[in-house]
mmCIF file of the C-alpha atoms, coordinates in Angstrom:
data_MODEL
# 
_entry.id   MODEL 
# 
loop_
_atom_site.group_PDB 
_atom_site.id 
_atom_site.type_symbol 
_atom_site.label_atom_id 
_atom_site.label_alt_id 
_atom_site.label_comp_id 
_atom_site.label_asym_id 
_atom_site.label_entity_id 
_atom_site.label_seq_id 
_atom_site.pdbx_PDB_ins_code 
_atom_site.Cartn_x 
_atom_site.Cartn_y 
_atom_site.Cartn_z 
_atom_site.occupancy 
_atom_site.B_iso_or_equiv 
_atom_site.pdbx_formal_charge 
_atom_site.auth_seq_id 
_atom_site.auth_comp_id 
_atom_site.auth_asym_id 
_atom_site.auth_atom_id 
_atom_site.pdbx_PDB_model_num 
ATOM 1   C CA . UNK A 1 1   ? 28.346 132.882 125.987 1.00 0.00 ? 1   UNK A CA 1 
ATOM 2   C CA . UNK A 1 2   ? 25.256 132.427 123.841 1.00 0.00 ? 2   UNK A CA 1 
ATOM 3   C CA . UNK A 1 3   ? 27.432 132.084 120.728 1.00 0.00 ? 3   UNK A CA 1 
ATOM 4   C CA . UNK A 1 4   ? 29.582 129.449 122.431 1.00 0.00 ? 4   UNK A CA 1 
ATOM 5   C CA . UNK A 1 5   ? 26.491 127.406 123.370 1.00 0.00 ? 5   UNK A CA 1 
ATOM 6   C CA . UNK A 1 6   ? 25.223 127.667 119.799 1.00 0.00 ? 6   UNK A CA 1 
ATOM 7   C CA . UNK A 1 7   ? 28.520 126.362 118.417 1.00 0.00 ? 7   UNK A CA 1 
ATOM 8   C CA . UNK A 1 8   ? 28.500 123.444 120.830 1.00 0.00 ? 8   UNK A CA 1 
ATOM 9   C CA . UNK A 1 9   ? 24.910 122.598 119.917 1.00 0.00 ? 9   UNK A CA 1 
ATOM 10  C CA . UNK A 1 10  ? 25.663 122.720 116.180 1.00 0.00 ? 10  UNK A CA 1 
ATOM 11  C CA . UNK A 1 11  ? 28.748 120.526 116.651 1.00 0.00 ? 11  UNK A CA 1 
ATOM 12  C CA . UNK A 1 12  ? 26.746 117.992 118.660 1.00 0.00 ? 12  UNK A CA 1 
ATOM 13  C CA . UNK A 1 13  ? 24.071 117.794 115.978 1.00 0.00 ? 13  UNK A CA 1 
ATOM 14  C CA . UNK A 1 14  ? 26.671 117.328 113.242 1.00 0.00 ? 14  UNK A CA 1 
ATOM 15  C CA . UNK A 1 15  ? 28.426 114.539 115.145 1.00 0.00 ? 15  UNK A CA 1 
ATOM 16  C CA . UNK A 1 16  ? 25.142 112.783 115.951 1.00 0.00 ? 16  UNK A CA 1 
ATOM 17  C CA . UNK A 1 17  ? 23.908 112.985 112.376 1.00 0.00 ? 17  UNK A CA 1 
ATOM 18  C CA . UNK A 1 18  ? 27.214 111.700 110.988 1.00 0.00 ? 18  UNK A CA 1 
ATOM 19  C CA . UNK A 1 19  ? 27.362 108.621 113.224 1.00 0.00 ? 19  UNK A CA 1 
ATOM 20  C CA . UNK A 1 20  ? 24.615 106.597 111.497 1.00 0.00 ? 20  UNK A CA 1 
ATOM 21  C CA . UNK A 1 21  ? 26.056 107.321 108.076 1.00 0.00 ? 21  UNK A CA 1 
ATOM 22  C CA . UNK A 1 22  ? 29.350 105.678 109.050 1.00 0.00 ? 22  UNK A CA 1 
ATOM 23  C CA . UNK A 1 23  ? 27.747 102.238 109.204 1.00 0.00 ? 23  UNK A CA 1 
ATOM 24  C CA . UNK A 1 24  ? 27.193 100.597 105.838 1.00 0.00 ? 24  UNK A CA 1 
ATOM 25  C CA . UNK A 1 25  ? 24.446 98.285  104.610 1.00 0.00 ? 25  UNK A CA 1 
ATOM 26  C CA . UNK A 1 26  ? 25.548 95.374  102.454 1.00 0.00 ? 26  UNK A CA 1 
ATOM 27  C CA . UNK A 1 27  ? 23.158 93.318  100.354 1.00 0.00 ? 27  UNK A CA 1 
ATOM 28  C CA . UNK A 1 28  ? 23.344 89.587  99.747  1.00 0.00 ? 28  UNK A CA 1 
ATOM 29  C CA . UNK A 1 29  ? 20.950 87.863  97.358  1.00 0.00 ? 29  UNK A CA 1 
ATOM 30  C CA . UNK A 1 30  ? 19.687 84.313  97.871  1.00 0.00 ? 30  UNK A CA 1 
ATOM 31  C CA . UNK A 1 31  ? 19.484 82.681  94.459  1.00 0.00 ? 31  UNK A CA 1 
ATOM 32  C CA . UNK A 1 32  ? 18.525 79.385  92.848  1.00 0.00 ? 32  UNK A CA 1 
ATOM 33  C CA . UNK A 1 33  ? 21.323 79.964  90.333  1.00 0.00 ? 33  UNK A CA 1 
ATOM 34  C CA . UNK A 1 34  ? 24.181 82.453  90.393  1.00 0.00 ? 34  UNK A CA 1 
ATOM 35  C CA . UNK A 1 35  ? 27.755 82.949  89.231  1.00 0.00 ? 35  UNK A CA 1 
ATOM 36  C CA . UNK A 1 36  ? 29.011 80.208  91.587  1.00 0.00 ? 36  UNK A CA 1 
ATOM 37  C CA . UNK A 1 37  ? 26.409 77.600  90.640  1.00 0.00 ? 37  UNK A CA 1 
ATOM 38  C CA . UNK A 1 38  ? 23.052 76.568  92.044  1.00 0.00 ? 38  UNK A CA 1 
ATOM 39  C CA . UNK A 1 39  ? 21.602 77.431  95.449  1.00 0.00 ? 39  UNK A CA 1 
ATOM 40  C CA . UNK A 1 40  ? 23.944 80.289  96.331  1.00 0.00 ? 40  UNK A CA 1 
ATOM 41  C CA . UNK A 1 41  ? 24.284 83.435  98.330  1.00 0.00 ? 41  UNK A CA 1 
ATOM 42  C CA . UNK A 1 42  ? 25.595 86.184  96.081  1.00 0.00 ? 42  UNK A CA 1 
ATOM 43  C CA . UNK A 1 43  ? 28.087 87.366  97.047  1.00 0.00 ? 43  UNK A CA 1 
ATOM 44  C CA . UNK A 1 44  ? 29.101 84.297  99.036  1.00 0.00 ? 44  UNK A CA 1 
ATOM 45  C CA . UNK A 1 45  ? 31.743 86.231  100.971 1.00 0.00 ? 45  UNK A CA 1 
ATOM 46  C CA . UNK A 1 46  ? 31.651 89.769  102.317 1.00 0.00 ? 46  UNK A CA 1 
ATOM 47  C CA . UNK A 1 47  ? 33.962 91.658  104.621 1.00 0.00 ? 47  UNK A CA 1 
ATOM 48  C CA . UNK A 1 48  ? 32.252 94.324  106.691 1.00 0.00 ? 48  UNK A CA 1 
ATOM 49  C CA . UNK A 1 49  ? 33.041 96.588  109.617 1.00 0.00 ? 49  UNK A CA 1 
ATOM 50  C CA . UNK A 1 50  ? 31.597 96.077  113.096 1.00 0.00 ? 50  UNK A CA 1 
ATOM 51  C CA . UNK A 1 51  ? 28.292 97.933  113.260 1.00 0.00 ? 51  UNK A CA 1 
ATOM 52  C CA . UNK A 1 52  ? 27.471 97.391  109.585 1.00 0.00 ? 52  UNK A CA 1 
ATOM 53  C CA . UNK A 1 53  ? 24.255 95.693  108.552 1.00 0.00 ? 53  UNK A CA 1 
ATOM 54  C CA . UNK A 1 54  ? 23.573 93.034  105.960 1.00 0.00 ? 54  UNK A CA 1 
ATOM 55  C CA . UNK A 1 55  ? 20.278 92.773  104.115 1.00 0.00 ? 55  UNK A CA 1 
ATOM 56  C CA . UNK A 1 56  ? 19.531 89.285  102.830 1.00 0.00 ? 56  UNK A CA 1 
ATOM 57  C CA . UNK A 1 57  ? 17.238 89.355  99.803  1.00 0.00 ? 57  UNK A CA 1 
ATOM 58  C CA . UNK A 1 58  ? 15.555 86.069  98.780  1.00 0.00 ? 58  UNK A CA 1 
ATOM 59  C CA . UNK A 1 59  ? 15.526 86.913  95.066  1.00 0.00 ? 59  UNK A CA 1 
ATOM 60  C CA . UNK A 1 60  ? 14.204 83.446  94.279  1.00 0.00 ? 60  UNK A CA 1 
ATOM 61  C CA . UNK A 1 61  ? 11.480 81.795  96.390  1.00 0.00 ? 61  UNK A CA 1 
ATOM 62  C CA . UNK A 1 62  ? 11.920 79.255  99.209  1.00 0.00 ? 62  UNK A CA 1 
ATOM 63  C CA . UNK A 1 63  ? 15.094 80.753  100.718 1.00 0.00 ? 63  UNK A CA 1 
ATOM 64  C CA . UNK A 1 64  ? 15.837 82.037  104.196 1.00 0.00 ? 64  UNK A CA 1 
ATOM 65  C CA . UNK A 1 65  ? 18.977 82.862  106.168 1.00 0.00 ? 65  UNK A CA 1 
ATOM 66  C CA . UNK A 1 66  ? 20.111 81.401  109.479 1.00 0.00 ? 66  UNK A CA 1 
ATOM 67  C CA . UNK A 1 67  ? 23.343 81.364  111.431 1.00 0.00 ? 67  UNK A CA 1 
ATOM 68  C CA . UNK A 1 68  ? 25.138 78.034  111.208 1.00 0.00 ? 68  UNK A CA 1 
ATOM 69  C CA . UNK A 1 69  ? 25.200 76.589  114.730 1.00 0.00 ? 69  UNK A CA 1 
ATOM 70  C CA . UNK A 1 70  ? 28.654 76.793  116.300 1.00 0.00 ? 70  UNK A CA 1 
ATOM 71  C CA . UNK A 1 71  ? 30.120 78.765  113.390 1.00 0.00 ? 71  UNK A CA 1 
ATOM 72  C CA . UNK A 1 72  ? 29.711 82.322  114.648 1.00 0.00 ? 72  UNK A CA 1 
ATOM 73  C CA . UNK A 1 73  ? 31.912 84.280  117.080 1.00 0.00 ? 73  UNK A CA 1 
ATOM 74  C CA . UNK A 1 74  ? 31.504 83.820  120.822 1.00 0.00 ? 74  UNK A CA 1 
ATOM 75  C CA . UNK A 1 75  ? 29.040 86.361  122.168 1.00 0.00 ? 75  UNK A CA 1 
ATOM 76  C CA . UNK A 1 76  ? 27.274 86.873  118.830 1.00 0.00 ? 76  UNK A CA 1 
ATOM 77  C CA . UNK A 1 77  ? 23.532 86.378  118.645 1.00 0.00 ? 77  UNK A CA 1 
ATOM 78  C CA . UNK A 1 78  ? 22.075 83.680  116.423 1.00 0.00 ? 78  UNK A CA 1 
ATOM 79  C CA . UNK A 1 79  ? 19.340 84.607  113.977 1.00 0.00 ? 79  UNK A CA 1 
ATOM 80  C CA . UNK A 1 80  ? 16.905 82.944  111.587 1.00 0.00 ? 80  UNK A CA 1 
ATOM 81  C CA . UNK A 1 81  ? 14.626 84.561  109.033 1.00 0.00 ? 81  UNK A CA 1 
ATOM 82  C CA . UNK A 1 82  ? 11.332 83.353  107.631 1.00 0.00 ? 82  UNK A CA 1 
ATOM 83  C CA . UNK A 1 83  ? 11.291 81.890  104.106 1.00 0.00 ? 83  UNK A CA 1 
ATOM 84  C CA . UNK A 1 84  ? 10.771 84.350  101.241 1.00 0.00 ? 84  UNK A CA 1 
ATOM 85  C CA . UNK A 1 85  ? 11.204 87.416  103.464 1.00 0.00 ? 85  UNK A CA 1 
ATOM 86  C CA . UNK A 1 86  ? 13.897 90.068  103.216 1.00 0.00 ? 86  UNK A CA 1 
ATOM 87  C CA . UNK A 1 87  ? 15.918 90.087  106.433 1.00 0.00 ? 87  UNK A CA 1 
ATOM 88  C CA . UNK A 1 88  ? 18.302 92.701  107.787 1.00 0.00 ? 88  UNK A CA 1 
ATOM 89  C CA . UNK A 1 89  ? 20.636 92.295  110.747 1.00 0.00 ? 89  UNK A CA 1 
ATOM 90  C CA . UNK A 1 90  ? 23.437 94.283  112.317 1.00 0.00 ? 90  UNK A CA 1 
ATOM 91  C CA . UNK A 1 91  ? 26.828 92.683  113.008 1.00 0.00 ? 91  UNK A CA 1 
ATOM 92  C CA . UNK A 1 92  ? 28.455 94.160  116.127 1.00 0.00 ? 92  UNK A CA 1 
ATOM 93  C CA . UNK A 1 93  ? 30.701 91.300  117.286 1.00 0.00 ? 93  UNK A CA 1 
ATOM 94  C CA . UNK A 1 94  ? 33.930 90.954  115.247 1.00 0.00 ? 94  UNK A CA 1 
ATOM 95  C CA . UNK A 1 95  ? 34.693 87.522  113.798 1.00 0.00 ? 95  UNK A CA 1 
ATOM 96  C CA . UNK A 1 96  ? 33.615 85.184  111.033 1.00 0.00 ? 96  UNK A CA 1 
ATOM 97  C CA . UNK A 1 97  ? 29.964 84.197  110.607 1.00 0.00 ? 97  UNK A CA 1 
ATOM 98  C CA . UNK A 1 98  ? 28.735 81.259  108.564 1.00 0.00 ? 98  UNK A CA 1 
ATOM 99  C CA . UNK A 1 99  ? 25.133 81.620  107.451 1.00 0.00 ? 99  UNK A CA 1 
ATOM 100 C CA . UNK A 1 100 ? 22.988 79.131  105.589 1.00 0.00 ? 100 UNK A CA 1 
ATOM 101 C CA . UNK A 1 101 ? 19.710 78.780  103.787 1.00 0.00 ? 101 UNK A CA 1 
ATOM 102 C CA . UNK A 1 102 ? 17.991 76.218  106.006 1.00 0.00 ? 102 UNK A CA 1 
ATOM 103 C CA . UNK A 1 103 ? 16.230 74.203  103.256 1.00 0.00 ? 103 UNK A CA 1 
ATOM 104 C CA . UNK A 1 104 ? 19.266 74.197  100.947 1.00 0.00 ? 104 UNK A CA 1 
ATOM 105 C CA . UNK A 1 105 ? 22.233 73.983  103.336 1.00 0.00 ? 105 UNK A CA 1 
ATOM 106 C CA . UNK A 1 106 ? 22.896 70.357  102.407 1.00 0.00 ? 106 UNK A CA 1 
ATOM 107 C CA . UNK A 1 107 ? 23.413 71.530  98.822  1.00 0.00 ? 107 UNK A CA 1 
ATOM 108 C CA . UNK A 1 108 ? 26.098 73.951  99.999  1.00 0.00 ? 108 UNK A CA 1 
ATOM 109 C CA . UNK A 1 109 ? 23.992 77.102  100.240 1.00 0.00 ? 109 UNK A CA 1 
ATOM 110 C CA . UNK A 1 110 ? 26.174 78.911  102.763 1.00 0.00 ? 110 UNK A CA 1 
ATOM 111 C CA . UNK A 1 111 ? 27.968 82.244  102.947 1.00 0.00 ? 111 UNK A CA 1 
ATOM 112 C CA . UNK A 1 112 ? 30.803 83.660  105.026 1.00 0.00 ? 112 UNK A CA 1 
ATOM 113 C CA . UNK A 1 113 ? 30.710 87.125  106.545 1.00 0.00 ? 113 UNK A CA 1 
ATOM 114 C CA . UNK A 1 114 ? 33.929 88.550  107.952 1.00 0.00 ? 114 UNK A CA 1 
ATOM 115 C CA . UNK A 1 115 ? 33.328 91.283  110.518 1.00 0.00 ? 115 UNK A CA 1 
ATOM 116 C CA . UNK A 1 116 ? 36.456 93.285  111.264 1.00 0.00 ? 116 UNK A CA 1 
ATOM 117 C CA . UNK A 1 117 ? 40.064 92.513  110.471 1.00 0.00 ? 117 UNK A CA 1 
ATOM 118 C CA . UNK A 1 118 ? 41.118 89.569  112.639 1.00 0.00 ? 118 UNK A CA 1 
ATOM 119 C CA . UNK A 1 119 ? 38.488 86.826  112.972 1.00 0.00 ? 119 UNK A CA 1 
ATOM 120 C CA . UNK A 1 120 ? 39.438 84.729  115.994 1.00 0.00 ? 120 UNK A CA 1 
ATOM 121 C CA . UNK A 1 121 ? 37.086 81.841  115.187 1.00 0.00 ? 121 UNK A CA 1 
ATOM 122 C CA . UNK A 1 122 ? 38.524 80.798  111.804 1.00 0.00 ? 122 UNK A CA 1 
ATOM 123 C CA . UNK A 1 123 ? 39.963 77.539  113.138 1.00 0.00 ? 123 UNK A CA 1 
ATOM 124 C CA . UNK A 1 124 ? 36.512 76.412  114.276 1.00 0.00 ? 124 UNK A CA 1 
ATOM 125 C CA . UNK A 1 125 ? 35.166 77.052  110.775 1.00 0.00 ? 125 UNK A CA 1 
ATOM 126 C CA . UNK A 1 126 ? 38.131 75.390  109.053 1.00 0.00 ? 126 UNK A CA 1 
ATOM 127 C CA . UNK A 1 127 ? 37.779 72.214  111.133 1.00 0.00 ? 127 UNK A CA 1 
ATOM 128 C CA . UNK A 1 128 ? 33.976 72.010  111.421 1.00 0.00 ? 128 UNK A CA 1 
ATOM 129 C CA . UNK A 1 129 ? 32.378 68.760  110.320 1.00 0.00 ? 129 UNK A CA 1 
ATOM 130 C CA . UNK A 1 130 ? 29.962 69.862  107.624 1.00 0.00 ? 130 UNK A CA 1 
ATOM 131 C CA . UNK A 1 131 ? 28.543 68.214  104.473 1.00 0.00 ? 131 UNK A CA 1 
ATOM 132 C CA . UNK A 1 132 ? 30.951 68.111  101.506 1.00 0.00 ? 132 UNK A CA 1 
ATOM 133 C CA . UNK A 1 133 ? 29.095 70.753  99.435  1.00 0.00 ? 133 UNK A CA 1 
ATOM 134 C CA . UNK A 1 134 ? 29.246 73.107  102.441 1.00 0.00 ? 134 UNK A CA 1 
ATOM 135 C CA . UNK A 1 135 ? 32.960 72.412  102.957 1.00 0.00 ? 135 UNK A CA 1 
ATOM 136 C CA . UNK A 1 136 ? 33.685 73.140  99.292  1.00 0.00 ? 136 UNK A CA 1 
ATOM 137 C CA . UNK A 1 137 ? 31.951 76.544  99.441  1.00 0.00 ? 137 UNK A CA 1 
ATOM 138 C CA . UNK A 1 138 ? 33.420 77.420  102.835 1.00 0.00 ? 138 UNK A CA 1 
ATOM 139 C CA . UNK A 1 139 ? 36.953 76.613  101.715 1.00 0.00 ? 139 UNK A CA 1 
ATOM 140 C CA . UNK A 1 140 ? 36.554 78.926  98.736  1.00 0.00 ? 140 UNK A CA 1 
ATOM 141 C CA . UNK A 1 141 ? 35.173 81.652  100.991 1.00 0.00 ? 141 UNK A CA 1 
ATOM 142 C CA . UNK A 1 142 ? 37.893 81.156  103.611 1.00 0.00 ? 142 UNK A CA 1 
ATOM 143 C CA . UNK A 1 143 ? 40.525 81.792  100.927 1.00 0.00 ? 143 UNK A CA 1 
ATOM 144 C CA . UNK A 1 144 ? 39.161 85.354  100.695 1.00 0.00 ? 144 UNK A CA 1 
ATOM 145 C CA . UNK A 1 145 ? 39.478 86.166  104.407 1.00 0.00 ? 145 UNK A CA 1 
ATOM 146 C CA . UNK A 1 146 ? 41.954 88.942  105.090 1.00 0.00 ? 146 UNK A CA 1 
ATOM 147 C CA . UNK A 1 147 ? 43.646 89.626  108.377 1.00 0.00 ? 147 UNK A CA 1 
# 
């Protein structure tokens, strides 16, 4: 009996310790200049699993990250970081998230994060009325979405 309890306890510890390691942390840099031009998130598109986190790193000064109003899945929480501060958030709700750098959004500084395999809110993103530089970046990012 004692041996059986010991096995169960060891199994429980192994399962509990493995659970956090299943979630991944992805890093996105906020740059004045990157591979895709000026005022960019790099990478500008990431696909992650529900429960993963993303760490936004303002590599160059004066950047922050904020959800783009109306361009996140229903039920997902909005967020906004302070300028010049690294920000980490967990994505639990599947769908597509558009994030922006608040001071540079008009210049097209946006990124697209796909959480899970079948984003249900893509039509809202495809038809959203946004400034032309934002539309150009979003269209390029949308071409990378996989279902």
